[in-house]
Amino acid sequence: MIDYLREIISGTWSLFVGLGITIRYFFQPVVTVQYPYQTLPMTPCFRGHIELTKDEETGETKCIVCGMCQKACPSNCITVNGEKREGVKGKVLTEYTLDFTKCSLCGLCVESCPTAAITFSKDYNLAGVRKEAYIFDLKKRLEAKN
Amino acid sequence: MSAFAKSEANETFVLNLGPQHPATHGVLRVKLTMDGEYIVEAEPVLGYIHRMHEKMGENRTWAQFLPNTGRMDYLHALAYNHGYVSVVERAAGIEVPERAEYLRVITAELNRVSSHLLWFGAFILDLGGFSPLLYAFDDREHILDLLESVTGSRLTYCYFRFGGVYNDIDDNFVPGTRAFIKRLRDRMPMYHNLVTKNIILMKRLQEVGPISAEMCRKYGATGPVCRGSGINFDVRKHEPYSIYPEMDFDVPVYDQCESMARYMVRMDEIEQSLRIIEQGLDKLPEGPVMAEKVPKIIKPAKGDYYHAVETARGSFGVRVVSDGSNTPYRLKLRSPTFSNLSLFGEACQGMLLPDALALMGSLDLVIPEIDR
């Protein structure tokens, strides 16, 4: 009988202790951010979808069309094409397409690249309504940046 | 209880729990034969998100399977990374630098804490309490920020590589992690006051959901489920890998065999993981994070290799059979939750439905890992 009453009292007290914690936290500063009105900075290490980097000297892409990224990709979402041009050593990049619908952001392509021609972008606002919006033409993106 | 479980009319009905049900944490379906509120028989139906990870492994090169490992158990992805890279390193004979091993253990333990915090929130949510989830997510957010600054992603990590880790930590990682350990240690008494000592939680979990040690052995249950039944088994202690032998930590074991015991095991494990992280940060050596001589195309020698790691849910084992080519001949993944779920059918017989859901929550199911 005494145990029963003791349990009721200690049980009720435990509920008040919990309520006290909730009330204490109610008056503490808010920890959430009102996205999209406020955003947080991305860490430098953040792995977004890939992007072509440009050579600081020429302003052109560093890609040598070796196809290593295409081979390294587990989901076959990279298409690289190039052609021989007269007067230019090696191949010239004509197409670099990323099918982001299949990409799992693993970063194996960036690691495999011998010339550091691709890097991670910091884009994360990638909502869209059409599948075609996720086929990125990275060459065009680079040219638009220049 | 059993007096009610057998009605004279012997009238039962079938109740479908899932595949879309908040308490099943994903797409698990349980076919329940009910007698009123009591469960006569429960049959888990699996395969709703089966993605053929094992078969995928056989069709990709060794390195290309790495992102898959993070997508099986998305709550403790780094342990899965660890299991896979370890077995391939064993097969290919790659030596890992010490700093890389320390980073692997530190990040994997951080990930374990985040997994337990998420389980804690979701479990209380199953029992009907909402606010603890928000407290747990507040703490978990700090871990995700720390891990994002090192690994580059927030959930499905792919950080470990054959021979080391993907990149070195930045300057903020060590002080940030130390600050987080202090913060979580300060918050743990709050969690216990808010939740563990709460009379409603105690009444829901104590002496409810018995899983005997015998049953754990029969079904091969590992992790907090078997440690809550008095079996002292932790791969980190009993088949030590990586640098765990150098770490000083305890394996929490409770022998009450009830849902509350499994709850307490996980809460104590958070503290033990923090101890491991702290020791790892103290001892963190300087040096490279990647082995120097790692071949670009890995071709392990012919043979059969196995490696087990302790994930937040139990023992995860990878068995690879190599035929010397650049793809695995066979890749077998032993997932802990599959075994832990298997005992659910036997454990919940004659239980009230809400109690069975509390039992299911205490098993800490992650469905993508069961289905693989």
XYZ file of C-alpha atoms in Angstrom:
518
model
C 0.000 0.000 0.000
C 2.779 2.405 0.969
C 4.710 1.415 -2.154
C 1.647 2.093 -4.249
C 1.216 5.590 -2.831
C 4.939 6.255 -3.109
C 4.829 5.296 -6.777
C 1.944 7.670 -7.417
C 3.778 10.541 -5.751
C 7.161 9.868 -7.374
C 5.465 9.241 -10.715
C 3.592 12.527 -10.581
C 6.787 14.273 -9.526
C 8.613 12.799 -12.541
C 6.037 14.368 -14.825
C 6.594 17.771 -13.183
C 10.362 17.402 -13.550
C 9.900 16.773 -17.268
C 7.551 19.715 -17.565
C 10.096 21.887 -15.756
C 12.748 20.991 -18.339
C 10.383 21.845 -21.170
C 9.571 25.194 -19.602
C 13.246 25.962 -19.013
C 14.057 25.254 -22.658
C 11.079 27.324 -23.753
C 12.834 30.460 -22.522
C 16.188 29.618 -24.097
C 17.312 30.966 -27.462
C 15.835 29.395 -30.583
C 18.143 26.888 -32.254
C 16.365 26.544 -35.592
C 16.847 28.708 -38.661
C 13.987 30.136 -40.687
C 14.913 28.635 -44.049
C 14.618 30.001 -46.813
C 14.704 33.483 -45.247
C 17.861 32.599 -43.358
C 20.474 30.183 -44.636
C 23.561 28.706 -43.092
C 26.971 28.847 -44.773
C 28.056 25.618 -46.388
C 31.222 23.948 -45.164
C 34.124 24.103 -47.636
C 34.099 20.327 -47.785
C 30.469 20.055 -48.891
C 30.033 17.691 -51.815
C 27.438 18.969 -54.231
C 27.161 17.873 -57.848
C 30.345 18.129 -59.875
C 31.430 21.121 -61.896
C 34.238 21.791 -64.340
C 37.028 24.010 -63.081
C 38.801 26.468 -65.270
C 42.453 26.938 -65.847
C 43.482 30.249 -64.253
C 45.826 31.074 -67.138
C 43.732 30.269 -70.178
C 40.233 30.442 -68.701
C 39.482 27.183 -70.438
C 38.683 23.820 -68.932
C 41.486 21.633 -67.633
C 39.790 18.494 -68.940
C 41.960 16.348 -71.193
C 39.125 13.956 -72.134
C 40.838 10.914 -70.658
C 37.523 9.425 -69.541
C 38.755 8.375 -66.114
C 35.736 9.960 -64.379
C 33.402 8.170 -66.757
C 35.037 4.866 -65.872
C 35.144 5.533 -62.133
C 31.450 6.440 -61.887
C 29.426 3.628 -60.318
C 26.152 4.789 -61.894
C 27.388 5.728 -65.391
C 26.072 9.251 -65.099
C 28.968 11.065 -66.765
C 29.340 11.401 -70.519
C 32.573 12.884 -71.828
C 33.315 13.440 -75.480
C 36.167 15.134 -77.231
C 37.704 15.578 -80.644
C 41.092 16.042 -82.196
C 41.742 19.523 -83.472
C 44.560 20.713 -85.585
C 47.254 22.666 -83.851
C 46.072 21.577 -80.402
C 47.909 18.950 -78.415
C 45.654 16.167 -77.177
C 41.875 16.102 -77.322
C 39.525 19.048 -76.944
C 36.411 18.702 -74.828
C 33.182 18.942 -76.799
C 30.679 17.522 -74.344
C 30.589 16.983 -70.604
C 27.157 15.904 -69.389
C 26.208 14.897 -65.891
C 22.998 12.948 -65.439
C 22.189 14.100 -61.932
C 19.130 11.858 -61.706
C 21.494 8.918 -61.243
C 24.372 10.581 -59.391
C 24.886 9.522 -55.781
C 27.465 12.218 -54.962
C 30.146 9.732 -54.001
C 32.997 11.801 -55.388
C 34.895 8.962 -57.028
C 35.050 10.955 -60.280
C 36.754 13.918 -58.626
C 39.309 11.628 -57.017
C 40.062 9.846 -60.272
C 40.637 13.030 -62.264
C 44.372 13.389 -63.069
C 44.211 17.126 -63.871
C 41.762 18.285 -61.160
C 39.410 19.403 -63.899
C 36.283 18.704 -61.870
C 35.307 19.845 -58.433
C 32.245 19.848 -56.206
C 29.825 22.726 -56.466
C 28.097 24.160 -53.442
C 24.598 24.068 -54.963
C 22.012 22.470 -52.804
C 18.827 24.231 -53.887
C 18.105 21.742 -56.616
C 14.348 21.329 -56.560
C 12.774 21.011 -59.983
C 9.690 19.712 -61.706
C 11.157 18.207 -64.871
C 13.562 15.340 -65.247
C 15.436 17.173 -68.014
C 16.385 19.892 -65.558
C 18.799 17.435 -63.965
C 20.809 16.640 -67.064
C 23.549 19.171 -66.513
C 25.665 20.358 -69.410
C 28.749 21.203 -67.417
C 30.653 22.658 -70.358
C 27.910 25.193 -70.936
C 27.838 26.001 -67.242
C 31.550 26.721 -67.321
C 31.224 28.904 -70.403
C 28.354 30.816 -68.821
C 30.575 31.542 -65.838
C 33.335 33.059 -67.949
C -2.492 -12.116 -20.272
C -2.774 -15.606 -21.733
C -6.240 -15.996 -20.295
C -7.405 -13.229 -22.601
C -5.308 -14.299 -25.533
C -7.381 -17.439 -26.095
C -11.025 -16.617 -26.527
C -13.483 -19.462 -26.570
C -14.869 -18.601 -29.941
C -11.272 -18.684 -31.221
C -12.082 -15.846 -33.518
C -9.079 -14.059 -34.931
C -8.596 -11.412 -37.571
C -5.647 -10.313 -39.666
C -4.265 -6.842 -39.207
C -1.775 -5.348 -41.611
C 0.843 -3.219 -39.903
C 2.588 -1.348 -42.659
C 4.126 -1.186 -45.213
C 3.340 2.470 -44.674
C 3.130 2.921 -40.950
C 4.990 5.440 -38.814
C 5.935 2.821 -36.209
C 7.637 0.539 -38.698
C 10.195 3.246 -39.618
C 10.081 2.643 -43.310
C 8.494 0.038 -45.465
C 8.282 -2.983 -43.225
C 5.016 -4.876 -43.267
C 3.972 -7.080 -40.393
C 1.031 -9.417 -40.849
C -0.569 -9.721 -37.440
C -3.141 -12.320 -36.501
C -5.038 -10.646 -33.719
C -7.365 -11.823 -31.038
C -8.898 -8.549 -29.984
C -5.990 -6.402 -28.816
C -3.698 -9.381 -28.376
C -1.295 -10.723 -30.958
C -1.616 -14.420 -31.740
C 0.907 -14.500 -34.546
C 3.133 -11.977 -36.224
C 4.816 -12.451 -39.554
C 7.196 -9.791 -40.859
C 7.014 -9.412 -44.639
C 10.229 -8.082 -46.118
C 11.516 -6.969 -49.457
C 9.683 -3.722 -50.089
C 12.911 -1.830 -50.603
C 15.167 -4.609 -51.728
C 17.798 -3.080 -54.001
C 20.073 -6.062 -54.673
C 23.114 -4.526 -53.027
C 24.883 -7.875 -53.028
C 24.270 -8.417 -56.724
C 25.213 -4.823 -57.457
C 28.523 -5.496 -55.757
C 29.231 -8.347 -58.121
C 28.730 -6.083 -61.121
C 30.889 -3.182 -60.031
C 34.550 -2.750 -59.375
C 35.680 -2.947 -55.757
C 35.844 0.829 -55.397
C 32.530 1.455 -57.088
C 30.683 -0.417 -54.374
C 31.815 2.112 -51.737
C 28.844 4.492 -52.072
C 26.470 1.539 -51.709
C 27.724 0.745 -48.219
C 26.535 4.091 -46.929
C 23.075 3.479 -48.257
C 22.214 0.273 -46.468
C 22.176 1.462 -42.897
C 21.795 5.158 -43.503
C 21.941 5.914 -39.772
C 25.331 4.365 -39.141
C 26.811 4.580 -42.612
C 30.420 4.953 -41.496
C 30.473 1.571 -39.746
C 29.302 0.001 -42.981
C 32.033 1.869 -44.836
C 34.449 0.525 -42.256
C 33.339 -3.076 -42.647
C 33.664 -3.030 -46.396
C 36.994 -1.216 -46.663
C 38.456 -3.443 -43.941
C 37.575 -6.647 -45.734
C 38.965 -5.392 -49.033
C 42.115 -4.151 -47.325
C 42.506 -7.570 -45.750
C 42.023 -9.199 -49.144
C 44.362 -6.902 -51.024
C 46.916 -6.642 -48.219
C 46.786 -2.859 -47.918
C 48.322 -1.274 -44.816
C 46.397 1.660 -43.378
C 48.270 4.583 -41.750
C 47.606 4.996 -38.051
C 46.105 8.462 -38.341
C 43.579 7.168 -40.839
C 42.530 4.395 -38.443
C 42.069 6.927 -35.655
C 39.986 9.153 -37.905
C 37.902 6.154 -38.925
C 37.169 5.231 -35.332
C 36.464 8.799 -34.231
C 34.050 9.486 -37.076
C 32.394 6.075 -36.822
C 31.793 6.577 -33.110
C 30.402 10.060 -33.708
C 28.110 8.462 -36.229
C 27.085 5.841 -33.680
C 26.112 8.572 -31.220
C 24.043 10.291 -33.895
C 22.367 6.980 -34.724
C 21.493 6.341 -31.092
C 20.192 9.888 -30.705
C 17.917 9.455 -33.687
C 16.747 6.098 -32.381
C 16.079 7.701 -29.003
C 13.886 10.391 -30.540
C 12.044 8.039 -32.866
C 11.523 5.443 -30.152
C 9.905 7.940 -27.785
C 7.879 9.141 -30.754
C 6.599 5.576 -31.200
C 5.541 5.599 -27.579
C 3.667 8.853 -28.055
C 6.065 11.480 -26.711
C 6.973 14.142 -29.226
C 9.313 16.659 -27.608
C 12.314 14.365 -26.830
C 12.736 13.963 -30.587
C 13.431 17.677 -30.929
C 16.016 17.648 -28.139
C 17.731 14.650 -29.718
C 17.756 16.260 -33.162
C 19.234 19.418 -31.702
C 22.235 17.413 -30.486
C 22.378 15.276 -33.594
C 22.606 18.407 -35.717
C 25.960 19.225 -34.114
C 27.288 15.797 -35.063
C 26.050 16.179 -38.623
C 27.790 19.556 -38.876
C 31.033 18.064 -37.574
C 30.859 15.112 -39.935
C 29.876 17.312 -42.860
C 33.006 19.383 -42.374
C 35.125 16.219 -42.705
C 33.241 13.880 -44.990
C 31.356 16.333 -47.184
C 27.946 14.790 -46.694
C 25.451 14.678 -43.880
C 23.796 11.284 -43.976
C 24.960 8.758 -46.551
C 28.659 9.071 -45.918
C 31.259 7.648 -48.234
C 34.347 8.732 -46.356
C 36.602 5.704 -46.076
C 38.767 4.564 -48.960
C 40.912 1.500 -49.430
C 44.078 2.444 -47.586
C 42.802 5.372 -45.593
C 40.206 8.105 -45.592
C 39.032 10.541 -48.225
C 40.529 13.703 -46.726
C 42.127 14.983 -43.549
C 40.229 16.813 -40.834
C 40.198 20.592 -40.741
C 41.370 22.780 -37.862
C 37.928 23.122 -36.338
C 37.200 19.440 -36.061
C 39.131 18.603 -32.888
C 37.977 21.603 -30.802
C 34.468 21.264 -32.246
C 34.257 17.604 -31.272
C 35.575 18.299 -27.787
C 32.985 21.035 -27.345
C 30.302 18.645 -28.541
C 31.376 15.907 -26.093
C 31.118 18.391 -23.242
C 27.752 19.583 -24.474
C 26.293 16.090 -24.769
C 27.663 15.059 -21.367
C 25.932 18.085 -19.879
C 22.728 17.200 -21.643
C 22.597 13.510 -20.712
C 21.206 14.125 -17.179
C 18.528 16.242 -18.835
C 17.583 13.312 -21.088
C 17.384 11.008 -18.097
C 15.237 13.457 -16.145
C 13.010 14.166 -19.098
C 12.586 10.637 -20.394
C 14.220 7.773 -18.475
C 12.734 8.686 -15.117
C 9.358 9.507 -16.620
C 6.710 7.286 -15.050
C 4.830 6.787 -18.315
C 7.930 5.541 -20.102
C 8.823 3.256 -17.208
C 5.361 1.723 -17.191
C 5.485 1.212 -20.951
C 8.895 -0.446 -21.003
C 9.602 -2.176 -17.726
C 8.818 -5.878 -17.758
C 7.460 -5.528 -21.277
C 8.838 -7.189 -24.394
C 10.840 -10.076 -22.981
C 13.613 -11.399 -25.219
C 15.549 -14.138 -23.484
C 19.235 -14.793 -24.016
C 18.220 -18.164 -25.408
C 16.083 -16.488 -28.072
C 18.910 -14.097 -28.978
C 21.240 -17.044 -29.544
C 18.645 -18.915 -31.550
C 18.036 -16.048 -33.966
C 21.552 -14.655 -33.955
C 20.569 -11.313 -32.492
C 23.495 -8.981 -31.832
C 24.117 -5.474 -30.640
C 22.041 -3.732 -27.987
C 19.311 -6.372 -28.371
C 21.517 -9.190 -27.111
C 23.313 -6.946 -24.628
C 19.932 -6.077 -23.134
C 19.392 -9.805 -22.599
C 22.551 -10.310 -20.587
C 24.832 -11.534 -23.378
C 28.119 -9.704 -23.264
C 28.971 -9.584 -26.950
C 30.465 -6.640 -28.764
C 32.589 -7.119 -31.864
C 34.744 -4.161 -30.831
C 35.759 -6.046 -27.677
C 35.556 -9.681 -28.676
C 36.932 -9.663 -32.210
C 38.729 -6.330 -32.061
C 39.479 -4.567 -35.301
C 41.106 -1.269 -36.235
C 42.428 0.505 -33.110
C 39.689 -0.542 -30.708
C 42.074 -2.716 -28.633
C 43.924 0.472 -27.662
C 40.734 2.119 -26.438
C 39.464 1.845 -22.919
C 35.701 1.453 -22.888
C 33.038 -0.706 -21.274
C 30.330 -2.779 -22.883
C 27.067 -1.987 -21.126
C 25.132 -5.180 -20.406
C 21.727 -5.427 -18.742
C 20.133 -8.762 -17.980
C 16.503 -7.776 -17.448
C 15.624 -8.925 -21.012
C 12.956 -6.216 -21.316
C 12.476 -3.188 -23.550
C 13.806 -0.925 -20.783
C 17.087 -2.885 -20.686
C 17.634 -2.328 -24.401
C 16.837 1.350 -23.912
C 19.394 1.617 -21.113
C 22.072 -0.213 -23.130
C 21.832 2.369 -25.886
C 21.809 5.308 -23.499
C 24.949 3.956 -21.807
C 26.543 3.281 -25.165
C 26.322 6.963 -26.020
C 28.519 7.710 -23.009
C 30.952 4.914 -23.930
C 31.206 6.189 -27.498
C 32.002 9.647 -26.167
C 34.804 8.081 -24.119
C 36.216 6.409 -27.227
C 36.061 9.651 -29.212
C 37.802 11.536 -26.421
C 40.628 8.994 -26.222
C 40.906 9.001 -30.007
C 41.279 12.794 -30.052
C 43.897 12.635 -27.287
C 45.975 10.022 -29.059
C 45.418 11.233 -32.642
C 48.846 10.895 -34.298
C 50.235 13.062 -37.064
C 50.942 11.624 -40.464
C 49.330 10.754 -43.755
C 45.667 9.753 -43.987
C 46.133 7.611 -47.054
C 48.452 4.688 -47.655
C 51.111 5.453 -50.256
C 51.060 2.342 -52.363
C 47.432 1.721 -53.157
C 46.969 0.399 -56.679
C 44.523 2.369 -58.799
C 42.691 -0.751 -59.862
C 42.343 -3.122 -56.966
C 42.609 -6.821 -57.681
C 42.697 -8.810 -54.446
C 44.259 -12.254 -54.485
C 41.999 -15.247 -54.941
C 40.306 -16.249 -51.748
C 37.485 -15.936 -49.286
C 37.559 -13.112 -46.759
C 35.316 -12.050 -43.903
C 35.321 -9.061 -41.623
C 32.801 -8.043 -38.978
C 32.274 -4.649 -37.394
C 30.027 -3.462 -34.612
C 27.405 -1.066 -35.901
C 24.856 0.764 -33.793
C 22.477 -2.140 -34.356
C 24.798 -5.092 -33.983
C 27.382 -7.091 -35.799
C 27.689 -6.358 -39.508
C 29.767 -8.800 -41.478
C 31.028 -8.649 -45.044
C 32.183 -11.753 -46.813
C 33.859 -11.342 -50.159
C 35.020 -14.031 -52.505
C 37.619 -12.815 -54.933
C 38.587 -14.579 -58.118
C 41.462 -12.210 -58.693
C 39.597 -9.935 -61.083
C 38.603 -6.315 -60.623
C 35.073 -7.186 -59.460
C 34.070 -9.379 -56.501
C 32.961 -12.886 -57.381
C 30.566 -12.922 -54.453
C 29.681 -10.309 -51.886
C 27.649 -11.376 -48.876
C 26.420 -8.813 -46.386
C 25.315 -9.997 -42.984
C 23.031 -7.326 -41.615
C 22.319 -7.198 -37.890
C 18.746 -5.922 -38.028
C 17.646 -8.846 -40.177
C 18.453 -11.219 -37.320
C 17.098 -8.812 -34.721
C 13.796 -8.581 -36.563
C 13.524 -12.340 -37.008
C 12.890 -12.843 -33.317
C 10.011 -10.357 -33.329
C 7.484 -12.985 -34.435
C 8.244 -15.219 -31.497
C 8.807 -12.461 -28.948
C 5.514 -10.666 -29.457
C 3.172 -13.660 -29.201
C 0.399 -12.993 -26.709
C 1.367 -9.347 -26.348
C -0.847 -6.304 -26.518
C -0.438 -4.430 -29.801
C 0.912 -1.207 -28.217
C 3.437 -3.243 -26.225
C 4.533 -5.064 -29.358
C 5.151 -1.702 -31.033
C 7.243 -0.656 -28.054
C 9.190 -3.902 -28.468
C 9.625 -3.234 -32.165
C 10.892 0.262 -31.429
C 13.393 -1.106 -28.940
C 14.843 -3.370 -31.646
C 15.915 -0.222 -33.539
C 14.975 -1.354 -37.027
C 16.421 0.236 -40.132
C 14.514 -1.243 -43.038
C 16.907 -0.523 -45.956
C 19.475 -2.539 -44.072
C 17.144 -5.501 -43.577
C 16.201 -5.605 -47.238
C 19.604 -4.511 -48.585
